[in-house]
XYZ file of C-alpha atoms in Angstrom:
179
model
C -32.640 12.621 2.949
C -34.774 12.410 6.054
C -31.685 11.907 8.206
C -30.070 15.072 6.848
C -33.262 17.071 7.412
C -33.397 15.780 10.986
C -29.755 16.744 11.579
C -30.209 20.230 10.178
C -33.280 20.750 12.375
C -31.283 20.015 15.536
C -29.714 22.866 17.535
C -26.126 23.658 16.613
C -23.394 22.193 18.754
C -20.623 19.635 18.938
C -22.825 16.556 18.617
C -24.705 17.949 15.621
C -21.419 18.967 13.992
C -19.916 15.502 14.496
C -22.992 13.739 13.100
C -23.224 16.128 10.161
C -19.500 15.763 9.467
C -19.763 11.955 9.467
C -22.819 12.035 7.199
C -21.320 14.495 4.711
C -17.991 12.641 4.692
C -19.790 9.426 3.723
C -21.732 11.285 1.047
C -18.476 12.675 -0.390
C -16.950 9.192 -0.573
C -20.049 7.853 -2.342
C -20.394 10.747 -4.793
C -19.425 10.131 -8.394
C -19.074 13.626 -9.815
C -17.887 17.089 -8.884
C -21.382 18.599 -9.154
C -22.700 16.269 -6.443
C -19.659 17.012 -4.299
C -20.310 20.750 -4.769
C -23.783 20.301 -3.314
C -22.359 18.369 -0.390
C -19.859 21.150 0.263
C -22.693 23.691 0.290
C -24.319 21.654 3.055
C -20.976 21.634 4.865
C -21.477 25.373 5.321
C -23.846 24.380 8.157
C -20.922 23.118 10.233
C -19.927 25.349 13.134
C -16.464 23.852 13.714
C -14.088 25.054 10.973
C -11.903 21.956 11.417
C -14.733 19.760 10.156
C -15.297 22.019 7.165
C -11.560 22.088 6.398
C -11.346 18.279 6.542
C -14.304 17.906 4.165
C -12.853 20.563 1.880
C -9.496 18.754 1.725
C -11.244 15.458 0.954
C -13.309 17.161 -1.753
C -10.152 18.627 -3.318
C -8.520 15.182 -3.312
C -11.549 13.580 -4.981
C -11.701 16.319 -7.607
C -7.973 15.955 -8.278
C -8.363 12.194 -8.797
C -11.547 12.276 -10.861
C -11.858 10.598 -14.228
C -10.169 12.551 -16.979
C -7.589 14.173 -14.711
C -3.938 13.272 -15.053
C -2.817 11.043 -12.192
C -0.449 12.881 -9.848
C 3.133 11.725 -10.321
C 5.011 10.354 -7.349
C 8.731 9.688 -6.992
C 10.240 6.307 -6.173
C 13.398 4.226 -6.576
C 14.097 0.851 -8.151
C 16.003 -1.992 -6.511
C 19.087 -0.600 -8.309
C 18.462 2.812 -6.668
C 17.415 4.435 -9.944
C 15.040 7.387 -9.531
C 11.687 6.720 -11.219
C 8.290 8.354 -11.379
C 4.762 7.362 -12.291
C 5.186 9.472 -15.428
C 7.725 6.840 -16.615
C 4.777 4.468 -17.105
C 2.570 6.891 -19.041
C 0.701 5.318 -21.946
C -0.082 2.059 -20.138
C -2.577 0.924 -17.568
C -0.856 0.718 -14.192
C -2.109 -1.496 -11.373
C -0.401 -0.406 -8.165
C -0.142 -2.438 -4.990
C 0.929 -0.122 -2.153
C 2.501 -2.367 0.490
C 5.331 -2.817 3.013
C 7.424 -5.755 4.209
C 6.187 -5.349 7.804
C 2.497 -5.487 6.759
C 1.027 -8.969 7.282
C -2.047 -8.513 5.045
C 0.226 -7.066 2.333
C 2.435 -10.149 2.367
C -0.612 -12.427 2.178
C -2.022 -10.745 -0.932
C 1.340 -10.174 -2.657
C 1.452 -13.636 -4.317
C -2.005 -12.982 -5.775
C -0.810 -9.672 -7.240
C 2.223 -11.475 -8.706
C -0.044 -14.126 -10.293
C -2.075 -11.345 -11.913
C 1.142 -9.788 -13.241
C 2.079 -13.146 -14.762
C -1.396 -13.741 -16.205
C -1.559 -10.327 -17.911
C 2.112 -9.977 -18.862
C 1.253 -9.673 -22.577
C -1.358 -6.971 -22.023
C -0.794 -3.191 -21.997
C -0.717 -3.061 -18.212
C 2.131 -2.708 -15.747
C 1.782 -4.264 -12.311
C 3.692 -2.083 -9.877
C 4.432 -3.229 -6.338
C 5.098 0.086 -4.603
C 6.680 -0.351 -1.193
C 6.327 2.305 1.492
C 8.990 0.677 3.654
C 11.095 3.157 5.585
C 13.786 0.511 6.033
C 15.748 0.145 2.805
C 17.632 -2.988 4.014
C 14.359 -4.784 4.865
C 12.941 -3.985 1.442
C 16.122 -5.060 -0.370
C 16.239 -8.366 1.591
C 12.630 -9.019 0.616
C 13.419 -8.285 -3.045
C 16.337 -10.728 -3.070
C 14.123 -13.532 -1.756
C 11.009 -12.744 -3.817
C 11.569 -12.198 -7.513
C 8.340 -11.891 -9.448
C 6.768 -10.395 -12.537
C 5.545 -7.170 -10.911
C 7.739 -4.096 -11.215
C 9.245 -3.316 -7.797
C 9.629 0.273 -6.647
C 10.124 1.848 -3.231
C 8.225 5.090 -2.638
C 9.829 8.073 -0.974
C 7.394 7.678 1.889
C 3.786 7.199 2.807
C 3.228 10.945 3.305
C 3.523 11.722 -0.401
C 1.051 8.958 -1.334
C -1.278 10.077 1.412
C -1.258 13.632 0.109
C -1.502 12.757 -3.585
C -3.847 9.756 -3.465
C -5.398 9.697 -0.006
C -3.617 6.443 0.879
C -4.029 6.195 4.633
C -3.671 2.442 5.139
C -2.098 -0.513 3.364
C -2.481 -2.666 1.456
C -4.070 -0.291 -1.038
C -4.653 -0.909 -4.718
C -4.824 1.776 -7.372
C -5.637 1.441 -11.080
C -4.502 4.217 -13.382
C -5.411 4.345 -17.051
C -3.079 5.450 -19.854
């Protein structure tokens, strides 16, 4: 693009690196295949600051790991009855995941909508999974006692695992995984 050509023509330095990093990061997010991302990573070789290159490289690895045709990374969680479960327990079905927490206002607003979808599609080969990232087990259990719905309720072992495996950096976040 003209913007990229203009950036690459500028003298190297912090400002150029920041602008190039922002541009290439957006291009990575918009890319649809690993070949396009490979080209973007070649352009990232123009960055002077290795931290920018490392961040783009990590994002590229995440996108390649989550691309169509790859097996979804399994994460560990627990049920309300404290049974250990994993995403692999739901293999063979579509899984719609709502990553949320009891302390998250926007999560609590959209939760009834997710539950209505679970009710509407209860006879379809899809599992609606409400995956809490609450650190407070008592808060999550209190919420579960007051709000029984059709969605499967699990509590993740923390946001860090989901961040690493799926790039979840804010909630609410919705994921759709195929069989």
